[in-house]
Amino acid sequence: MASQPRIPAGSLAFTEIPAGMLDDSGSFVGAAAKEIQEETGLTIPQDELIDMTSLALQSVASTKGVEALQKAVYPSAGGSDEFIPLFLCQKRMPRKDIESLQGRLTGLREDGEKITLKLVPLKELWKEGLRDGKTLASWALYKGLKEEGKI
């Protein structure tokens, strides 16, 4: 998880999963890989990212004949057309490499980012990220897909 200032929320240390905006990089998976690298220092090939949102949508009833929505989560559908696909990367790493991430300062300083990494056990993720909708949505999708044996 990343801890960084989020002035609109009134926080100088808002805890959330890595995220960013889609820019000229073209694809959501490309943007996700780029943001993970910028915010954590980890390089994750795009083909190692699992689109949990699309995978979960394959599990639900057909929406044939219903308006077309993006294969994504809408964090505030009543007030914004913003949508976010949520990705997962499962990776084995030596414990010393994992521990070296704790407290690491990251982010693009030229973009005003000041991020401090925070390692959180998966079972504690919902408590640590409870104020961030994308973190909670990611945790819920992961839990549901895991229970159904899809990941």
PDB file of C-alpha atoms in Angstrom:
ATOM      1  CA  MET A   1       0.000   0.000   0.000  1.00  0.00           C
ATOM      2  CA  ALA A   2       1.013   3.591  -0.479  1.00  0.00           C
ATOM      3  CA  SER A   3       0.655   6.394   2.011  1.00  0.00           C
ATOM      4  CA  GLN A   4       0.574   9.839   0.437  1.00  0.00           C
ATOM      5  CA  PRO A   5      -0.950  13.271   0.853  1.00  0.00           C
ATOM      6  CA  ARG A   6      -4.514  13.541  -0.484  1.00  0.00           C
ATOM      7  CA  ILE A   7      -5.449  17.168   0.097  1.00  0.00           C
ATOM      8  CA  PRO A   8      -9.070  16.891  -1.207  1.00  0.00           C
ATOM      9  CA  ALA A   9      -9.678  14.227   1.454  1.00  0.00           C
ATOM     10  CA  GLY A  10      -7.929  16.356   4.089  1.00  0.00           C
ATOM     11  CA  SER A  11      -5.137  13.838   4.665  1.00  0.00           C
ATOM     12  CA  LEU A  12      -1.366  14.068   4.590  1.00  0.00           C
ATOM     13  CA  ALA A  13      -1.024  10.275   4.910  1.00  0.00           C
ATOM     14  CA  PHE A  14      -3.890   8.595   3.014  1.00  0.00           C
ATOM     15  CA  THR A  15      -3.345   4.829   2.737  1.00  0.00           C
ATOM     16  CA  GLU A  16      -4.349   3.255  -0.585  1.00  0.00           C
ATOM     17  CA  ILE A  17      -3.287   0.779  -3.233  1.00  0.00           C
ATOM     18  CA  PRO A  18      -1.194   2.045  -6.176  1.00  0.00           C
ATOM     19  CA  ALA A  19      -3.345   3.827  -8.759  1.00  0.00           C
ATOM     20  CA  GLY A  20      -3.214   6.462 -11.436  1.00  0.00           C
ATOM     21  CA  MET A  21      -4.838   8.021 -14.433  1.00  0.00           C
ATOM     22  CA  LEU A  22      -4.921   6.665 -17.948  1.00  0.00           C
ATOM     23  CA  ASP A  23      -2.823   8.933 -20.104  1.00  0.00           C
ATOM     24  CA  ASP A  24      -1.263   8.561 -23.529  1.00  0.00           C
ATOM     25  CA  SER A  25       0.102   5.120 -22.568  1.00  0.00           C
ATOM     26  CA  GLY A  26      -2.984   3.670 -24.218  1.00  0.00           C
ATOM     27  CA  SER A  27      -4.287   0.777 -22.140  1.00  0.00           C
ATOM     28  CA  PHE A  28      -5.495   0.303 -18.593  1.00  0.00           C
ATOM     29  CA  VAL A  29      -3.146  -2.627 -18.034  1.00  0.00           C
ATOM     30  CA  GLY A  30      -0.237  -0.516 -19.316  1.00  0.00           C
ATOM     31  CA  ALA A  31      -1.166   2.330 -16.994  1.00  0.00           C
ATOM     32  CA  ALA A  32      -1.488  -0.110 -14.065  1.00  0.00           C
ATOM     33  CA  ALA A  33       1.992  -1.567 -14.712  1.00  0.00           C
ATOM     34  CA  LYS A  34       3.426   1.959 -14.990  1.00  0.00           C
ATOM     35  CA  GLU A  35       1.822   3.135 -11.742  1.00  0.00           C
ATOM     36  CA  ILE A  36       2.992   0.046  -9.850  1.00  0.00           C
ATOM     37  CA  GLN A  37       6.546   0.759 -11.003  1.00  0.00           C
ATOM     38  CA  GLU A  38       6.366   4.475 -10.143  1.00  0.00           C
ATOM     39  CA  GLU A  39       4.730   3.964  -6.749  1.00  0.00           C
ATOM     40  CA  THR A  40       6.497   0.802  -5.520  1.00  0.00           C
ATOM     41  CA  GLY A  41       9.652   0.464  -7.606  1.00  0.00           C
ATOM     42  CA  LEU A  42       8.546  -3.028  -8.706  1.00  0.00           C
ATOM     43  CA  THR A  43       8.569  -3.785 -12.417  1.00  0.00           C
ATOM     44  CA  ILE A  44       5.615  -5.995 -13.312  1.00  0.00           C
ATOM     45  CA  PRO A  45       5.163  -7.121 -16.934  1.00  0.00           C
ATOM     46  CA  GLN A  46       1.689  -6.288 -18.231  1.00  0.00           C
ATOM     47  CA  ASP A  47       0.970  -9.945 -19.008  1.00  0.00           C
ATOM     48  CA  GLU A  48       1.384 -10.779 -15.295  1.00  0.00           C
ATOM     49  CA  LEU A  49      -1.471  -8.473 -14.299  1.00  0.00           C
ATOM     50  CA  ILE A  50      -4.890 -10.093 -13.871  1.00  0.00           C
ATOM     51  CA  ASP A  51      -7.904  -7.888 -14.631  1.00  0.00           C
ATOM     52  CA  MET A  52     -10.017  -8.841 -11.621  1.00  0.00           C
ATOM     53  CA  THR A  53     -12.950  -6.705 -12.752  1.00  0.00           C
ATOM     54  CA  SER A  54     -13.315  -8.474 -16.110  1.00  0.00           C
ATOM     55  CA  LEU A  55     -12.766 -11.851 -14.470  1.00  0.00           C
ATOM     56  CA  ALA A  56     -15.495 -11.160 -11.908  1.00  0.00           C
ATOM     57  CA  LEU A  57     -17.920  -9.926 -14.560  1.00  0.00           C
ATOM     58  CA  GLN A  58     -17.592 -13.287 -16.329  1.00  0.00           C
ATOM     59  CA  SER A  59     -19.060 -14.849 -13.173  1.00  0.00           C
ATOM     60  CA  VAL A  60     -22.244 -12.785 -13.023  1.00  0.00           C
ATOM     61  CA  ALA A  61     -25.463 -13.160 -14.970  1.00  0.00           C
ATOM     62  CA  SER A  62     -25.590 -11.941 -18.546  1.00  0.00           C
ATOM     63  CA  THR A  63     -26.317  -8.269 -19.050  1.00  0.00           C
ATOM     64  CA  LYS A  64     -27.588  -8.778 -22.594  1.00  0.00           C
ATOM     65  CA  GLY A  65     -30.062  -6.076 -23.505  1.00  0.00           C
ATOM     66  CA  VAL A  66     -28.866  -3.837 -20.662  1.00  0.00           C
ATOM     67  CA  GLU A  67     -26.980  -0.603 -21.263  1.00  0.00           C
ATOM     68  CA  ALA A  68     -23.304  -1.085 -21.952  1.00  0.00           C
ATOM     69  CA  LEU A  69     -21.119  -0.251 -18.974  1.00  0.00           C
ATOM     70  CA  GLN A  70     -17.341  -0.380 -18.805  1.00  0.00           C
ATOM     71  CA  LYS A  71     -15.763  -3.556 -17.446  1.00  0.00           C
ATOM     72  CA  ALA A  72     -14.779  -1.641 -14.358  1.00  0.00           C
ATOM     73  CA  VAL A  73     -15.858  -0.447 -10.921  1.00  0.00           C
ATOM     74  CA  TYR A  74     -17.691   2.880 -10.655  1.00  0.00           C
ATOM     75  CA  PRO A  75     -16.558   4.402  -7.327  1.00  0.00           C
ATOM     76  CA  SER A  76     -19.265   7.077  -7.238  1.00  0.00           C
ATOM     77  CA  ALA A  77     -21.827   6.349  -9.976  1.00  0.00           C
ATOM     78  CA  GLY A  78     -24.251   8.937  -8.600  1.00  0.00           C
ATOM     79  CA  GLY A  79     -21.840  11.806  -8.952  1.00  0.00           C
ATOM     80  CA  SER A  80     -19.202  10.891 -11.514  1.00  0.00           C
ATOM     81  CA  ASP A  81     -18.670   8.858 -14.671  1.00  0.00           C
ATOM     82  CA  GLU A  82     -15.234   7.765 -13.397  1.00  0.00           C
ATOM     83  CA  PHE A  83     -14.591   4.042 -13.702  1.00  0.00           C
ATOM     84  CA  ILE A  84     -11.619   1.918 -12.713  1.00  0.00           C
ATOM     85  CA  PRO A  85     -10.602  -1.592 -13.704  1.00  0.00           C
ATOM     86  CA  LEU A  86      -8.841  -3.345 -10.833  1.00  0.00           C
ATOM     87  CA  PHE A  87      -5.758  -5.494 -11.406  1.00  0.00           C
ATOM     88  CA  LEU A  88      -3.929  -8.135  -9.393  1.00  0.00           C
ATOM     89  CA  CYS A  89      -0.372  -9.370  -9.576  1.00  0.00           C
ATOM     90  CA  GLN A  90       0.671 -12.408  -7.579  1.00  0.00           C
ATOM     91  CA  LYS A  91       4.431 -12.670  -7.293  1.00  0.00           C
ATOM     92  CA  ARG A  92       6.854 -14.645  -5.157  1.00  0.00           C
ATOM     93  CA  MET A  93       9.732 -12.641  -3.739  1.00  0.00           C
ATOM     94  CA  PRO A  94      12.451 -13.361  -1.199  1.00  0.00           C
ATOM     95  CA  ARG A  95      11.437 -12.161   2.271  1.00  0.00           C
ATOM     96  CA  LYS A  96      14.372  -9.709   2.438  1.00  0.00           C
ATOM     97  CA  ASP A  97      13.202  -8.063  -0.798  1.00  0.00           C
ATOM     98  CA  ILE A  98       9.678  -7.748   0.554  1.00  0.00           C
ATOM     99  CA  GLU A  99      10.886  -6.326   3.869  1.00  0.00           C
ATOM    100  CA  SER A 100      13.075  -3.790   2.038  1.00  0.00           C
ATOM    101  CA  LEU A 101       9.906  -2.196   0.645  1.00  0.00           C
ATOM    102  CA  GLN A 102       8.596  -1.186   4.084  1.00  0.00           C
ATOM    103  CA  GLY A 103       8.882   2.583   4.511  1.00  0.00           C
ATOM    104  CA  ARG A 104      10.558   3.133   1.123  1.00  0.00           C
ATOM    105  CA  LEU A 105      10.008   6.616  -0.286  1.00  0.00           C
ATOM    106  CA  THR A 106       8.731   6.535  -3.865  1.00  0.00           C
ATOM    107  CA  GLY A 107       6.685   8.528  -6.339  1.00  0.00           C
ATOM    108  CA  LEU A 108       7.544  11.016  -9.041  1.00  0.00           C
ATOM    109  CA  ARG A 109       8.858  14.092  -7.267  1.00  0.00           C
ATOM    110  CA  GLU A 110       8.504  16.150 -10.478  1.00  0.00           C
ATOM    111  CA  ASP A 111       4.757  15.393 -10.319  1.00  0.00           C
ATOM    112  CA  GLY A 112       4.603  16.338  -6.637  1.00  0.00           C
ATOM    113  CA  GLU A 113       4.269  12.746  -5.427  1.00  0.00           C
ATOM    114  CA  LYS A 114       5.649  11.869  -2.004  1.00  0.00           C
ATOM    115  CA  ILE A 115       4.739   8.253  -1.326  1.00  0.00           C
ATOM    116  CA  THR A 116       5.788   6.065   1.590  1.00  0.00           C
ATOM    117  CA  LEU A 117       5.285   2.324   1.100  1.00  0.00           C
ATOM    118  CA  LYS A 118       3.502   0.374   3.788  1.00  0.00           C
ATOM    119  CA  LEU A 119       3.429  -3.425   3.875  1.00  0.00           C
ATOM    120  CA  VAL A 120       0.092  -4.787   5.021  1.00  0.00           C
ATOM    121  CA  PRO A 121      -0.832  -8.461   5.494  1.00  0.00           C
ATOM    122  CA  LEU A 122      -3.706  -9.411   3.176  1.00  0.00           C
ATOM    123  CA  LYS A 123      -5.982 -10.274   6.109  1.00  0.00           C
ATOM    124  CA  GLU A 124      -5.531  -6.705   7.422  1.00  0.00           C
ATOM    125  CA  LEU A 125      -5.958  -4.939   4.066  1.00  0.00           C
ATOM    126  CA  TRP A 126      -9.622  -4.061   4.553  1.00  0.00           C
ATOM    127  CA  LYS A 127      -8.861  -2.378   7.903  1.00  0.00           C
ATOM    128  CA  GLU A 128      -5.835  -0.479   6.632  1.00  0.00           C
ATOM    129  CA  GLY A 129      -7.557   0.727   3.460  1.00  0.00           C
ATOM    130  CA  LEU A 130     -11.102   1.162   4.736  1.00  0.00           C
ATOM    131  CA  ARG A 131     -11.299   4.827   3.701  1.00  0.00           C
ATOM    132  CA  ASP A 132     -10.272   4.128   0.113  1.00  0.00           C
ATOM    133  CA  GLY A 133     -13.021   2.773  -2.142  1.00  0.00           C
ATOM    134  CA  LYS A 134     -10.660   1.227  -4.716  1.00  0.00           C
ATOM    135  CA  THR A 135      -8.758  -0.618  -1.984  1.00  0.00           C
ATOM    136  CA  LEU A 136     -11.968  -2.052  -0.542  1.00  0.00           C
ATOM    137  CA  ALA A 137     -13.289  -2.956  -4.002  1.00  0.00           C
ATOM    138  CA  SER A 138     -10.002  -4.686  -4.837  1.00  0.00           C
ATOM    139  CA  TRP A 139     -10.067  -6.610  -1.568  1.00  0.00           C
ATOM    140  CA  ALA A 140     -13.698  -7.696  -2.136  1.00  0.00           C
ATOM    141  CA  LEU A 141     -13.036  -8.783  -5.732  1.00  0.00           C
ATOM    142  CA  TYR A 142      -9.954 -10.720  -4.643  1.00  0.00           C
ATOM    143  CA  LYS A 143     -11.835 -12.470  -1.826  1.00  0.00           C
ATOM    144  CA  GLY A 144     -14.783 -13.365  -4.076  1.00  0.00           C
ATOM    145  CA  LEU A 145     -12.631 -14.601  -6.967  1.00  0.00           C
ATOM    146  CA  LYS A 146     -10.451 -16.589  -4.560  1.00  0.00           C
ATOM    147  CA  GLU A 147     -13.507 -18.227  -2.948  1.00  0.00           C
ATOM    148  CA  GLU A 148     -14.772 -19.251  -6.398  1.00  0.00           C
ATOM    149  CA  GLY A 149     -11.346 -20.657  -7.339  1.00  0.00           C
ATOM    150  CA  LYS A 150     -10.882 -18.209 -10.219  1.00  0.00           C
ATOM    151  CA  ILE A 151      -7.514 -16.954  -8.928  1.00  0.00           C
TER     152      ILE A 151
END
